[in-house]
mmCIF file of C-alpha atoms in Angstrom:
data_model
loop_
_atom_site.group_PDB
_atom_site.id
_atom_site.type_symbol
_atom_site.label_atom_id
_atom_site.label_comp_id
_atom_site.label_asym_id
_atom_site.label_seq_id
_atom_site.Cartn_x
_atom_site.Cartn_y
_atom_site.Cartn_z
ATOM 1 C CA UNK A 1 20.845 -27.034 -7.350
ATOM 2 C CA UNK A 2 22.840 -26.668 -4.136
ATOM 3 C CA UNK A 3 23.340 -23.360 -2.345
ATOM 4 C CA UNK A 4 27.063 -23.507 -3.075
ATOM 5 C CA UNK A 5 26.515 -23.977 -6.795
ATOM 6 C CA UNK A 6 23.989 -21.158 -6.874
ATOM 7 C CA UNK A 7 26.507 -18.803 -5.290
ATOM 8 C CA UNK A 8 29.138 -19.759 -7.847
ATOM 9 C CA UNK A 9 26.769 -19.137 -10.750
ATOM 10 C CA UNK A 10 25.864 -15.593 -9.697
ATOM 11 C CA UNK A 11 27.860 -12.396 -9.604
ATOM 12 C CA UNK A 12 27.813 -12.406 -5.793
ATOM 13 C CA UNK A 13 28.010 -15.065 -3.093
ATOM 14 C CA UNK A 14 24.381 -14.506 -2.119
ATOM 15 C CA UNK A 15 22.213 -17.624 -1.622
ATOM 16 C CA UNK A 16 19.527 -16.054 -3.846
ATOM 17 C CA UNK A 17 19.605 -14.996 -7.496
ATOM 18 C CA UNK A 18 21.365 -11.748 -8.392
ATOM 19 C CA UNK A 19 18.138 -9.916 -9.309
ATOM 20 C CA UNK A 20 16.520 -10.969 -6.036
ATOM 21 C CA UNK A 21 19.650 -9.898 -4.178
ATOM 22 C CA UNK A 22 19.482 -6.411 -5.684
ATOM 23 C CA UNK A 23 15.782 -6.137 -4.890
ATOM 24 C CA UNK A 24 16.419 -7.399 -1.348
ATOM 25 C CA UNK A 25 19.114 -4.785 -0.769
ATOM 26 C CA UNK A 26 16.843 -2.034 -2.084
ATOM 27 C CA UNK A 27 14.067 -3.104 0.269
ATOM 28 C CA UNK A 28 16.333 -3.266 3.315
ATOM 29 C CA UNK A 29 17.879 0.130 2.580
ATOM 30 C CA UNK A 30 14.498 1.796 2.075
ATOM 31 C CA UNK A 31 12.813 -0.037 4.926
ATOM 32 C CA UNK A 32 15.526 0.941 7.405
ATOM 33 C CA UNK A 33 15.083 4.611 6.541
ATOM 34 C CA UNK A 34 11.269 4.451 6.692
ATOM 35 C CA UNK A 35 11.124 2.610 9.997
ATOM 36 C CA UNK A 36 13.586 4.956 11.698
ATOM 37 C CA UNK A 37 11.531 8.068 10.930
ATOM 38 C CA UNK A 38 10.453 10.264 13.801
ATOM 39 C CA UNK A 39 6.768 10.589 14.676
ATOM 40 C CA UNK A 40 6.740 13.892 12.830
ATOM 41 C CA UNK A 41 8.259 12.276 9.760
ATOM 42 C CA UNK A 42 5.748 9.416 9.839
ATOM 43 C CA UNK A 43 2.695 11.651 10.223
ATOM 44 C CA UNK A 44 3.726 14.293 7.682
ATOM 45 C CA UNK A 45 4.627 11.672 5.078
ATOM 46 C CA UNK A 46 1.372 9.833 5.755
ATOM 47 C CA UNK A 47 -0.671 13.055 5.555
ATOM 48 C CA UNK A 48 0.740 13.793 2.120
ATOM 49 C CA UNK A 49 0.045 10.192 1.122
ATOM 50 C CA UNK A 50 -3.621 10.736 1.949
ATOM 51 C CA UNK A 51 -3.832 13.980 -0.008
ATOM 52 C CA UNK A 52 -2.114 12.481 -3.032
ATOM 53 C CA UNK A 53 -4.436 9.469 -3.121
ATOM 54 C CA UNK A 54 -7.326 11.953 -2.890
ATOM 55 C CA UNK A 55 -6.134 13.538 -6.135
ATOM 56 C CA UNK A 56 -6.422 10.112 -7.716
ATOM 57 C CA UNK A 57 -9.934 9.850 -6.270
ATOM 58 C CA UNK A 58 -10.777 13.206 -7.898
ATOM 59 C CA UNK A 59 -9.620 11.848 -11.263
ATOM 60 C CA UNK A 60 -11.555 8.609 -10.687
ATOM 61 C CA UNK A 61 -14.810 10.393 -9.814
ATOM 62 C CA UNK A 62 -14.461 12.805 -12.726
ATOM 63 C CA UNK A 63 -13.959 10.062 -15.303
ATOM 64 C CA UNK A 64 -16.644 7.866 -13.723
ATOM 65 C CA UNK A 65 -19.066 10.810 -13.812
ATOM 66 C CA UNK A 66 -18.369 11.301 -17.521
ATOM 67 C CA UNK A 67 -18.165 7.674 -18.680
ATOM 68 C CA UNK A 68 -19.939 5.568 -16.021
ATOM 69 C CA UNK A 69 -17.164 3.022 -16.609
ATOM 70 C CA UNK A 70 -15.174 1.973 -13.511
ATOM 71 C CA UNK A 71 -12.442 0.380 -15.641
ATOM 72 C CA UNK A 72 -11.668 3.701 -17.350
ATOM 73 C CA UNK A 73 -11.940 5.424 -13.980
ATOM 74 C CA UNK A 74 -9.374 2.976 -12.585
ATOM 75 C CA UNK A 75 -6.829 4.111 -15.158
ATOM 76 C CA UNK A 76 -7.527 7.731 -14.198
ATOM 77 C CA UNK A 77 -7.014 6.872 -10.530
ATOM 78 C CA UNK A 78 -3.431 5.857 -11.299
ATOM 79 C CA UNK A 79 -2.599 9.563 -10.896
ATOM 80 C CA UNK A 80 -2.822 8.950 -7.164
ATOM 81 C CA UNK A 81 -0.353 6.050 -7.195
ATOM 82 C CA UNK A 82 2.007 7.915 -9.510
ATOM 83 C CA UNK A 83 1.970 10.838 -7.076
ATOM 84 C CA UNK A 84 2.798 8.452 -4.221
ATOM 85 C CA UNK A 85 5.666 6.954 -6.219
ATOM 86 C CA UNK A 86 7.236 10.180 -7.429
ATOM 87 C CA UNK A 87 6.434 12.206 -4.306
ATOM 88 C CA UNK A 88 7.882 9.542 -1.990
ATOM 89 C CA UNK A 89 4.838 9.621 0.291
ATOM 90 C CA UNK A 90 3.500 6.772 2.406
ATOM 91 C CA UNK A 91 0.309 4.738 2.179
ATOM 92 C CA UNK A 92 -0.709 2.423 5.029
ATOM 93 C CA UNK A 93 -1.193 -0.591 2.778
ATOM 94 C CA UNK A 94 2.260 -0.080 1.245
ATOM 95 C CA UNK A 95 3.715 -0.833 4.673
ATOM 96 C CA UNK A 96 3.658 -4.620 4.463
ATOM 97 C CA UNK A 97 6.409 -6.077 2.272
ATOM 98 C CA UNK A 98 9.286 -3.661 2.884
ATOM 99 C CA UNK A 99 8.814 -2.915 6.623
ATOM 100 C CA UNK A 100 8.133 -6.573 7.485
ATOM 101 C CA UNK A 101 11.240 -7.666 5.569
ATOM 102 C CA UNK A 102 13.274 -5.022 7.383
ATOM 103 C CA UNK A 103 12.041 -6.169 10.798
ATOM 104 C CA UNK A 104 12.660 -9.814 9.865
ATOM 105 C CA UNK A 105 16.243 -8.818 8.997
ATOM 106 C CA UNK A 106 16.578 -7.173 12.450
ATOM 107 C CA UNK A 107 17.231 -3.774 10.902
ATOM 108 C CA UNK A 108 14.281 -2.326 12.853
ATOM 109 C CA UNK A 109 12.054 -3.261 15.770
ATOM 110 C CA UNK A 110 8.426 -4.305 16.023
ATOM 111 C CA UNK A 111 7.733 -1.092 17.970
ATOM 112 C CA UNK A 112 9.017 0.931 15.022
ATOM 113 C CA UNK A 113 6.816 -1.108 12.689
ATOM 114 C CA UNK A 114 3.732 -0.396 14.801
ATOM 115 C CA UNK A 115 4.627 3.306 14.875
ATOM 116 C CA UNK A 116 4.865 3.340 11.081
ATOM 117 C CA UNK A 117 1.562 1.513 10.645
ATOM 118 C CA UNK A 118 -0.418 3.452 13.242
ATOM 119 C CA UNK A 119 0.935 6.886 12.371
ATOM 120 C CA UNK A 120 0.617 6.368 8.631
ATOM 121 C CA UNK A 121 -2.929 5.025 8.862
ATOM 122 C CA UNK A 122 -4.186 7.943 10.971
ATOM 123 C CA UNK A 123 -2.359 10.514 8.838
ATOM 124 C CA UNK A 124 -3.619 8.966 5.567
ATOM 125 C CA UNK A 125 -7.212 9.248 6.743
ATOM 126 C CA UNK A 126 -6.757 12.782 8.076
ATOM 127 C CA UNK A 127 -5.054 14.047 4.930
ATOM 128 C CA UNK A 128 -7.546 12.292 2.692
ATOM 129 C CA UNK A 129 -10.545 13.708 4.578
ATOM 130 C CA UNK A 130 -9.196 17.260 4.343
ATOM 131 C CA UNK A 131 -8.635 17.080 0.616
ATOM 132 C CA UNK A 132 -11.964 15.360 -0.016
ATOM 133 C CA UNK A 133 -13.639 18.289 1.761
ATOM 134 C CA UNK A 134 -11.912 20.662 -0.662
ATOM 135 C CA UNK A 135 -12.801 18.486 -3.658
ATOM 136 C CA UNK A 136 -16.470 18.328 -2.704
ATOM 137 C CA UNK A 137 -16.510 22.111 -2.182
ATOM 138 C CA UNK A 138 -14.821 22.741 -5.526
ATOM 139 C CA UNK A 139 -16.769 20.229 -7.636
ATOM 140 C CA UNK A 140 -20.444 20.092 -6.593
ATOM 141 C CA UNK A 141 -21.234 18.337 -9.885
ATOM 142 C CA UNK A 142 -19.420 15.285 -8.478
ATOM 143 C CA UNK A 143 -21.590 15.025 -5.355
ATOM 144 C CA UNK A 144 -24.029 12.478 -6.780
ATOM 145 C CA UNK A 145 -21.199 10.318 -8.116
ATOM 146 C CA UNK A 146 -19.371 10.503 -4.779
ATOM 147 C CA UNK A 147 -22.514 9.361 -2.942
ATOM 148 C CA UNK A 148 -23.066 6.494 -5.374
ATOM 149 C CA UNK A 149 -19.439 5.362 -5.236
ATOM 150 C CA UNK A 150 -19.178 5.723 -1.464
ATOM 151 C CA UNK A 151 -22.407 3.817 -0.868
ATOM 152 C CA UNK A 152 -21.094 0.902 -2.945
ATOM 153 C CA UNK A 153 -18.522 0.282 -0.210
ATOM 154 C CA UNK A 154 -20.019 1.687 3.001
ATOM 155 C CA UNK A 155 -23.255 -0.284 2.611
ATOM 156 C CA UNK A 156 -21.593 -3.524 1.516
ATOM 157 C CA UNK A 157 -22.561 -6.315 3.960
ATOM 158 C CA UNK A 158 -19.892 -8.437 5.593
ATOM 159 C CA UNK A 159 -19.807 -11.501 3.347
ATOM 160 C CA UNK A 160 -17.409 -13.887 1.694
ATOM 161 C CA UNK A 161 -17.381 -11.658 -1.369
ATOM 162 C CA UNK A 162 -16.558 -8.540 0.665
ATOM 163 C CA UNK A 163 -13.741 -10.300 2.505
ATOM 164 C CA UNK A 164 -12.382 -11.713 -0.749
ATOM 165 C CA UNK A 165 -12.384 -8.247 -2.324
ATOM 166 C CA UNK A 166 -10.512 -6.883 0.716
ATOM 167 C CA UNK A 167 -7.916 -9.676 0.611
ATOM 168 C CA UNK A 168 -7.392 -9.134 -3.126
ATOM 169 C CA UNK A 169 -7.081 -5.393 -2.520
ATOM 170 C CA UNK A 170 -4.308 -5.923 0.019
ATOM 171 C CA UNK A 171 -2.580 -8.373 -2.285
ATOM 172 C CA UNK A 172 -2.747 -5.968 -5.236
ATOM 173 C CA UNK A 173 -1.202 -3.003 -3.432
ATOM 174 C CA UNK A 174 1.574 -5.148 -1.933
ATOM 175 C CA UNK A 175 2.219 -6.683 -5.349
ATOM 176 C CA UNK A 176 2.706 -3.146 -6.668
ATOM 177 C CA UNK A 177 5.376 -2.575 -4.028
ATOM 178 C CA UNK A 178 7.071 -5.836 -4.945
ATOM 179 C CA UNK A 179 7.085 -5.012 -8.664
ATOM 180 C CA UNK A 180 8.407 -1.491 -8.097
ATOM 181 C CA UNK A 181 11.319 -2.799 -6.050
ATOM 182 C CA UNK A 182 12.141 -5.392 -8.668
ATOM 183 C CA UNK A 183 13.498 -2.730 -11.024
ATOM 184 C CA UNK A 184 15.571 0.457 -10.989
ATOM 185 C CA UNK A 185 13.763 1.837 -14.050
ATOM 186 C CA UNK A 186 11.327 4.665 -13.269
ATOM 187 C CA UNK A 187 9.244 3.686 -16.300
ATOM 188 C CA UNK A 188 8.840 0.183 -14.892
ATOM 189 C CA UNK A 189 7.793 1.548 -11.501
ATOM 190 C CA UNK A 190 5.230 3.810 -13.174
ATOM 191 C CA UNK A 191 3.869 0.918 -15.217
ATOM 192 C CA UNK A 192 3.335 -1.084 -12.006
ATOM 193 C CA UNK A 193 1.454 1.849 -10.443
ATOM 194 C CA UNK A 194 -0.855 2.204 -13.447
ATOM 195 C CA UNK A 195 -1.498 -1.546 -13.697
ATOM 196 C CA UNK A 196 -2.397 -1.959 -10.026
ATOM 197 C CA UNK A 197 -4.554 1.195 -10.045
ATOM 198 C CA UNK A 198 -6.517 -0.356 -12.903
ATOM 199 C CA UNK A 199 -7.049 -3.558 -10.921
ATOM 200 C CA UNK A 200 -7.756 -1.912 -7.578
ATOM 201 C CA UNK A 201 -10.037 0.961 -8.569
ATOM 202 C CA UNK A 202 -11.254 -0.359 -11.916
ATOM 203 C CA UNK A 203 -12.457 -3.672 -10.483
ATOM 204 C CA UNK A 204 -13.666 -1.961 -7.290
ATOM 205 C CA UNK A 205 -11.645 -4.105 -4.924
ATOM 206 C CA UNK A 206 -11.950 -3.115 -1.254
ATOM 207 C CA UNK A 207 -9.075 -0.891 -0.150
ATOM 208 C CA UNK A 208 -9.139 0.600 3.340
ATOM 209 C CA UNK A 209 -7.681 4.004 2.381
ATOM 210 C CA UNK A 210 -8.779 4.553 -1.227
ATOM 211 C CA UNK A 211 -12.393 3.591 -0.624
ATOM 212 C CA UNK A 212 -12.513 5.446 2.698
ATOM 213 C CA UNK A 213 -11.863 8.635 0.752
ATOM 214 C CA UNK A 214 -14.796 7.860 -1.544
ATOM 215 C CA UNK A 215 -16.936 7.311 1.538
ATOM 216 C CA UNK A 216 -15.657 10.547 3.123
ATOM 217 C CA UNK A 217 -16.566 12.443 -0.044
ATOM 218 C CA UNK A 218 -20.096 11.071 0.133
ATOM 219 C CA UNK A 219 -20.426 11.939 3.826
ATOM 220 C CA UNK A 220 -19.141 15.477 3.285
ATOM 221 C CA UNK A 221 -21.927 16.152 0.772
ATOM 222 C CA UNK A 222 -24.468 15.608 3.538
ATOM 223 C CA UNK A 223 -26.546 13.423 1.203
ATOM 224 C CA UNK A 224 -25.106 9.990 1.987
ATOM 225 C CA UNK A 225 -27.564 7.260 3.093
ATOM 226 C CA UNK A 226 -25.043 6.138 5.730
ATOM 227 C CA UNK A 227 -22.932 7.595 8.530
ATOM 228 C CA UNK A 228 -19.448 7.427 10.004
ATOM 229 C CA UNK A 229 -20.344 4.350 12.075
ATOM 230 C CA UNK A 230 -21.193 2.521 8.853
ATOM 231 C CA UNK A 231 -17.807 3.564 7.486
ATOM 232 C CA UNK A 232 -16.042 2.369 10.645
ATOM 233 C CA UNK A 233 -17.698 -1.053 10.432
ATOM 234 C CA UNK A 234 -16.735 -1.393 6.774
ATOM 235 C CA UNK A 235 -13.233 -0.084 7.452
ATOM 236 C CA UNK A 236 -12.593 -2.578 10.264
ATOM 237 C CA UNK A 237 -13.106 -5.733 8.231
ATOM 238 C CA UNK A 238 -11.590 -4.234 5.078
ATOM 239 C CA UNK A 239 -8.368 -3.280 6.861
ATOM 240 C CA UNK A 240 -8.097 -6.820 8.257
ATOM 241 C CA UNK A 241 -8.632 -8.271 4.785
ATOM 242 C CA UNK A 242 -6.024 -5.921 3.307
ATOM 243 C CA UNK A 243 -3.481 -6.991 5.938
ATOM 244 C CA UNK A 244 -4.181 -10.674 5.294
ATOM 245 C CA UNK A 245 -3.839 -10.245 1.527
ATOM 246 C CA UNK A 246 -0.668 -8.192 1.763
ATOM 247 C CA UNK A 247 1.065 -10.294 4.395
ATOM 248 C CA UNK A 248 -0.059 -13.852 3.653
ATOM 249 C CA UNK A 249 -0.307 -13.837 -0.138
ATOM 250 C CA UNK A 250 2.693 -11.642 -1.020
ATOM 251 C CA UNK A 251 4.993 -10.848 1.918
ATOM 252 C CA UNK A 252 5.189 -14.303 3.512
ATOM 253 C CA UNK A 253 6.095 -16.143 0.274
ATOM 254 C CA UNK A 254 8.752 -13.503 -0.426
ATOM 255 C CA UNK A 255 10.227 -13.978 3.061
ATOM 256 C CA UNK A 256 10.310 -17.736 2.558
ATOM 257 C CA UNK A 257 12.029 -17.253 -0.808
ATOM 258 C CA UNK A 258 14.696 -15.064 0.830
ATOM 259 C CA UNK A 259 14.997 -17.088 4.042
ATOM 260 C CA UNK A 260 18.720 -17.831 3.715
ATOM 261 C CA UNK A 261 19.482 -14.222 2.818
ATOM 262 C CA UNK A 262 17.513 -13.024 5.854
ATOM 263 C CA UNK A 263 19.589 -15.298 8.090
ATOM 264 C CA UNK A 264 22.741 -13.720 6.676
ATOM 265 C CA UNK A 265 21.407 -10.236 7.358
ATOM 266 C CA UNK A 266 20.395 -11.114 10.916
ATOM 267 C CA UNK A 267 23.816 -12.640 11.583
ATOM 268 C CA UNK A 268 25.502 -9.492 10.300
ATOM 269 C CA UNK A 269 23.370 -7.307 12.582
ATOM 270 C CA UNK A 270 24.235 -9.468 15.588
ATOM 271 C CA UNK A 271 27.973 -9.332 14.757
ATOM 272 C CA UNK A 272 28.027 -5.549 14.402
ATOM 273 C CA UNK A 273 26.052 -5.065 17.632
ATOM 274 C CA UNK A 274 28.518 -7.054 19.727
#
């Protein structure tokens, strides 16, 4: 079907389907606001993102301690993603689809993207560490489970399986973002958060922020058979895998699907800036 015919069939003259057009507009509007935050806005929002994910980690460890079933624990972890959704906080691995689309549309710069990524990542880890310290102080009965769960990731060797788990983890979290921006219904957004939490935590995919908090919890107990250098090594290749999964497997195909619409947006930006 030609582009002209597709425009005539829809409610608007967009070169993409009406539902994709609405989702595209939502992403651009949100991405523009997120990427134009000040440093203070980026770090505070990222700090709260880390603390809210840590609450999901608390739920995960508690259920895992009681049931020894990661799949059930994954459902419990969804509390963390629901808090992110409803609290409007920021998670580093959520910063792929929407910010990249916004930069591709020329609504923000690469420098602003790097500020969002760097500030959010550091603030996520700082906020998560602080709350994990409180959790370990408040729930000593979870120490053994924290050590076991943290060791599962921190001591994982660099292998094809580890990289694949990291790529899938990045894909899963970016897919959650895509699903949540495909609907205006809060119930639908919540369902996406619960589903991806089940996949990510329940199947123990490698996620640079979520699993770092498990590792931090283990280290804080003082009983972990590993140190912060082991975490840093694991974190380095996991973060790369997350970026590859989020950008290559989800964001890039979405950009290609909306290529004509992106050209329109870029043209509009250039016209208004003249």
